[in-house]
CSV table of C-alpha atoms and ligand atoms in Angstrom, one decimal:
chain,number,residue,atom,x,y,z
P,1,UNK,CA,119.5,95.1,122.7
P,2,UNK,CA,123.1,95.0,123.8
P,3,UNK,CA,125.2,92.4,122.0
P,4,UNK,CA,122.4,91.7,119.5
P,5,UNK,CA,124.0,90.9,116.2
P,6,UNK,CA,121.3,92.8,114.4
P,7,UNK,CA,121.7,95.9,116.7
P,8,UNK,CA,122.1,98.6,117.6
P,9,UNK,CA,119.0,99.5,115.7
P,10,UNK,CA,117.8,96.1,116.8
P,11,UNK,CA,116.0,93.0,115.7
P,12,UNK,CA,112.7,94.9,115.6
P,13,UNK,CA,113.9,97.8,113.6
P,14,UNK,CA,113.2,98.7,110.0
P,15,UNK,CA,115.0,101.2,107.8
P,16,UNK,CA,112.8,103.0,105.3
P,17,UNK,CA,114.8,104.5,102.4
P,18,UNK,CA,112.5,107.1,100.8
P,19,UNK,CA,112.4,108.1,97.1
P,20,UNK,CA,116.1,107.9,96.3
P,21,UNK,CA,115.5,108.4,92.6
P,22,UNK,CA,117.4,110.3,89.9
P,23,UNK,CA,114.6,112.8,89.4
P,24,UNK,CA,115.1,114.1,93.0
P,25,UNK,CA,118.9,114.4,92.5
P,26,UNK,CA,120.6,117.6,91.3
P,27,UNK,CA,120.0,117.9,87.6
P,28,UNK,CA,116.8,115.8,87.9
P,29,UNK,CA,113.2,116.9,87.1
P,30,UNK,CA,112.4,117.8,90.7
P,31,UNK,CA,115.9,118.4,92.0
P,32,UNK,CA,116.5,118.4,95.8
P,33,UNK,CA,119.7,120.3,96.6
P,34,UNK,CA,122.4,118.0,97.9
P,35,UNK,CA,120.2,114.9,97.4
P,36,UNK,CA,123.2,113.2,95.9
P,37,UNK,CA,125.3,113.8,99.0
P,38,UNK,CA,123.2,111.3,101.0
P,39,UNK,CA,123.6,108.4,98.5
P,40,UNK,CA,126.9,107.1,99.8
P,41,UNK,CA,126.1,107.2,103.5
P,42,UNK,CA,122.7,105.6,102.9
P,43,UNK,CA,124.4,102.9,100.8
P,44,UNK,CA,126.9,102.4,103.6
P,45,UNK,CA,124.2,102.1,106.2
P,46,UNK,CA,122.4,99.5,104.1
P,47,UNK,CA,125.6,97.5,103.7
P,48,UNK,CA,126.2,97.4,107.4
P,49,UNK,CA,123.2,95.1,107.7
P,50,UNK,CA,122.1,96.4,111.1
P,51,UNK,CA,118.4,96.6,110.4
P,52,UNK,CA,116.1,93.6,110.5
P,53,UNK,CA,114.0,94.9,107.6
P,54,UNK,CA,115.0,97.4,104.9
P,55,UNK,CA,112.3,98.9,102.6
P,56,UNK,CA,112.8,101.3,99.7
P,57,UNK,CA,110.1,103.5,98.2
P,58,UNK,CA,109.7,104.9,94.7
P,59,UNK,CA,107.6,107.8,93.7
P,60,UNK,CA,105.8,106.3,90.7
P,61,UNK,CA,103.5,108.5,88.8
P,62,UNK,CA,101.6,107.8,85.5
P,63,UNK,CA,102.2,110.5,82.9
P,64,UNK,CA,99.5,113.2,83.3
P,65,UNK,CA,99.4,112.8,87.1
P,66,UNK,CA,97.2,115.2,89.0
P,67,UNK,CA,100.2,116.5,91.0
P,68,UNK,CA,101.9,117.7,87.8
P,69,UNK,CA,101.6,121.4,87.0
P,70,UNK,CA,101.4,120.3,83.3
P,71,UNK,CA,98.0,118.7,84.1
P,72,UNK,CA,96.6,122.1,85.3
P,73,UNK,CA,96.4,124.6,82.4
P,74,UNK,CA,97.4,128.1,83.5
P,75,UNK,CA,99.5,126.8,86.4
P,76,UNK,CA,103.2,126.6,86.8
P,77,UNK,CA,105.4,124.3,88.9
P,78,UNK,CA,105.3,125.1,92.6
P,79,UNK,CA,101.9,126.8,92.4
P,80,UNK,CA,99.6,125.7,95.2
P,81,UNK,CA,96.0,124.8,94.3
P,82,UNK,CA,93.1,123.2,96.2
P,83,UNK,CA,92.5,119.6,95.4
P,84,UNK,CA,89.6,117.7,97.1
P,85,UNK,CA,89.6,120.4,99.8
P,86,UNK,CA,93.3,120.2,100.6
P,87,UNK,CA,96.4,122.1,99.5
P,88,UNK,CA,98.2,120.5,96.6
P,89,UNK,CA,101.6,121.7,95.4
P,90,UNK,CA,101.9,121.4,91.6
P,91,UNK,CA,105.2,119.8,90.8
P,92,UNK,CA,107.2,119.6,87.6
P,93,UNK,CA,106.6,116.3,85.8
P,94,UNK,CA,108.7,113.8,87.8
P,95,UNK,CA,109.2,110.1,88.5
P,96,UNK,CA,107.1,109.0,85.6
P,97,UNK,CA,106.7,105.2,85.6
P,98,UNK,CA,109.3,103.5,83.5
P,99,UNK,CA,111.5,106.5,82.9
P,100,UNK,CA,115.2,106.7,83.9
P,101,UNK,CA,114.4,109.4,86.5
P,102,UNK,CA,112.1,107.1,88.4
P,103,UNK,CA,114.4,104.1,89.0
P,104,UNK,CA,115.9,103.3,92.4
P,105,UNK,CA,119.2,105.2,92.2
P,106,UNK,CA,122.0,103.0,90.9
P,107,UNK,CA,124.3,103.9,93.7
P,108,UNK,CA,122.2,102.0,96.2
P,109,UNK,CA,122.5,98.2,96.7
P,110,UNK,CA,119.4,96.3,95.9
P,111,UNK,CA,120.1,93.2,98.0
P,112,UNK,CA,119.1,94.6,101.4
P,113,UNK,CA,115.6,95.5,100.4
P,114,UNK,CA,112.8,93.1,101.6
P,115,UNK,CA,110.3,95.3,99.8
P,116,UNK,CA,110.1,98.2,97.4
P,117,UNK,CA,106.9,100.2,97.8
P,118,UNK,CA,105.7,102.3,94.8
P,119,UNK,CA,103.4,105.2,95.5
P,120,UNK,CA,101.6,107.9,93.7
P,121,UNK,CA,100.4,105.5,91.0
P,122,UNK,CA,96.8,106.7,91.2
P,123,UNK,CA,96.4,109.3,88.4
P,124,UNK,CA,94.0,111.4,90.5
P,125,UNK,CA,95.7,111.3,94.0
P,126,UNK,CA,99.1,112.2,95.2
P,127,UNK,CA,101.0,110.1,97.8
P,128,UNK,CA,103.7,111.7,99.8
P,129,UNK,CA,103.5,109.1,102.6
P,130,UNK,CA,104.8,105.6,102.0
P,131,UNK,CA,101.9,104.4,104.3
P,132,UNK,CA,98.9,105.9,102.6
P,133,UNK,CA,97.9,108.2,99.8
P,134,UNK,CA,97.0,111.8,100.2
P,135,UNK,CA,93.3,112.6,100.2
P,136,UNK,CA,91.2,111.3,97.2
P,137,UNK,CA,88.0,112.8,95.9
P,138,UNK,CA,86.1,110.9,98.6
P,139,UNK,CA,88.1,112.4,101.4
P,140,UNK,CA,89.9,109.1,102.1
P,141,UNK,CA,93.6,108.4,102.5
P,142,UNK,CA,93.9,104.8,101.2
P,143,UNK,CA,96.6,102.6,102.9
P,144,UNK,CA,99.4,101.1,100.8
P,145,UNK,CA,99.9,98.1,103.1
P,146,UNK,CA,103.3,99.0,104.5
P,147,UNK,CA,102.1,99.2,108.2
P,148,UNK,CA,100.7,95.6,108.0
P,149,UNK,CA,103.9,94.3,106.2
P,150,UNK,CA,106.1,95.8,109.0
P,151,UNK,CA,103.8,94.6,111.8
P,152,UNK,CA,103.7,91.1,110.4
P,153,UNK,CA,107.5,91.1,110.4
P,154,UNK,CA,107.6,92.1,114.0
P,155,UNK,CA,108.9,95.6,113.4
P,156,UNK,CA,108.4,98.0,116.3
P,157,UNK,CA,110.9,100.7,115.4
P,158,UNK,CA,111.0,102.6,112.0
P,159,UNK,CA,114.0,104.6,111.0
P,160,UNK,CA,113.7,106.9,108.0
P,161,UNK,CA,116.1,108.5,105.5
P,162,UNK,CA,115.9,109.8,102.0
P,163,UNK,CA,114.0,112.5,100.1
P,164,UNK,CA,112.5,114.8,100.5
P,165,UNK,CA,112.7,115.8,104.2
P,166,UNK,CA,109.8,118.2,104.1
P,167,UNK,CA,107.4,116.0,102.0
P,168,UNK,CA,107.7,112.3,101.6
P,169,UNK,CA,110.0,111.7,104.6
P,170,UNK,CA,107.9,113.9,106.9
P,171,UNK,CA,104.6,112.5,105.9
P,172,UNK,CA,105.9,108.9,106.1
P,173,UNK,CA,107.3,109.5,109.6
P,174,UNK,CA,104.0,111.0,110.8
P,175,UNK,CA,102.0,108.1,109.4
P,176,UNK,CA,104.5,105.6,110.9
P,177,UNK,CA,104.0,107.3,114.3
P,178,UNK,CA,100.2,107.3,113.8
P,179,UNK,CA,100.4,103.5,113.0
P,180,UNK,CA,102.0,102.9,116.4
P,181,UNK,CA,105.7,102.5,115.5
P,182,UNK,CA,108.5,104.1,117.4
P,183,UNK,CA,109.9,106.5,114.8
P,184,UNK,CA,113.3,108.0,114.2
P,185,UNK,CA,114.3,110.3,111.4
P,186,UNK,CA,118.0,110.2,110.5
P,187,UNK,CA,118.1,113.9,109.8
P,188,UNK,CA,121.6,114.1,108.2
P,189,UNK,CA,120.5,111.4,105.7
P,190,UNK,CA,117.6,113.6,104.4
P,191,UNK,CA,117.5,116.8,102.4
P,192,UNK,CA,114.5,119.2,101.9
P,193,UNK,CA,112.8,120.7,98.9
P,194,UNK,CA,112.7,123.9,100.8
P,195,UNK,CA,115.4,124.4,103.4
P,196,UNK,CA,113.3,127.2,105.0
P,197,UNK,CA,110.9,124.5,106.2
P,198,UNK,CA,113.5,122.8,108.5
P,199,UNK,CA,112.3,124.4,111.8
P,200,UNK,CA,108.7,123.7,111.1
P,201,UNK,CA,109.4,120.1,110.0
P,202,UNK,CA,111.3,119.4,113.2
P,203,UNK,CA,108.6,120.9,115.3
P,204,UNK,CA,105.8,119.0,113.5
P,205,UNK,CA,107.7,115.7,113.8
P,206,UNK,CA,108.6,116.2,117.5
P,207,UNK,CA,105.0,117.1,118.3
P,208,UNK,CA,103.9,113.6,117.2
P,209,UNK,CA,106.7,111.9,119.1
P,210,UNK,CA,109.1,111.3,116.2
P,211,UNK,CA,112.8,111.3,117.4
P,212,UNK,CA,115.3,113.2,115.3
P,213,UNK,CA,118.9,112.1,115.4
P,214,UNK,CA,122.0,112.1,113.2
P,215,UNK,CA,123.1,108.8,111.8
P,216,UNK,CA,126.3,109.0,113.7
P,217,UNK,CA,124.3,108.5,116.9
P,218,UNK,CA,123.4,105.0,115.6
P,219,UNK,CA,127.0,104.1,116.2
Z,301,VGL,C1,108.1,114.1,96.7
Z,301,VGL,C2,107.1,116.0,95.9
Z,301,VGL,C3,106.4,115.3,95.0
Z,301,VGL,C4,109.0,113.5,97.7
Z,301,VGL,C5,107.4,113.4,95.8
Z,301,VGL,O1,109.6,112.4,97.4
Z,301,VGL,O2,109.3,114.1,98.8
Z,301,VGL,N1,107.9,115.4,96.8
Z,301,VGL,N2,106.6,114.0,94.9
Z,302,ZN,ZN1,105.7,112.9,93.4
């Protein structure tokens, strides 16, 4: 909307800041290379106040979580196992509830966030997406309530940034598109666990109608 004080993203746009937590930063338990480099630009984007709604997410696992390699004797981090009929990557212990590595990173302002969604709290089910859990033992992917929250606030456009590009950002973007939002990933404000995944991630996102831009294009 030209001239809209809330624009250019617009009065109906939400910014989703995914899993900006110390455990995903260099030196953290599940370090994402260069994850720290996107802290300042995301903080700046939040401070510009151009999104009608800002939401942060936290990966928030109980100790002994099913996604931890330490919960699977004989396995090591980054092994892939089958869980409830789907592939599950086994991660190093990370983002354990209440630990310093699980907090919302101190370099981000808190004030802009209307909501902080915590995910991955079910000990037996992982949750990459901010919209719904991965599959549980019953084959369901239980919703976390974010789609309803955004819809009730009149949000039509969802912009995503944060970590990690190939897991929580990707799954969240796909679910946002499936929920009927117009979805944009701010590619330069994300970083992957596995940089070799970039081409596939782009292709998968574009296939479901997700727009990929650099934050400079927000202008
Ligand atoms: C994530 C792996 C495990 C993420 C969370 O935030 O992308 N990745 N848990
Ligand atoms: Zn996790």
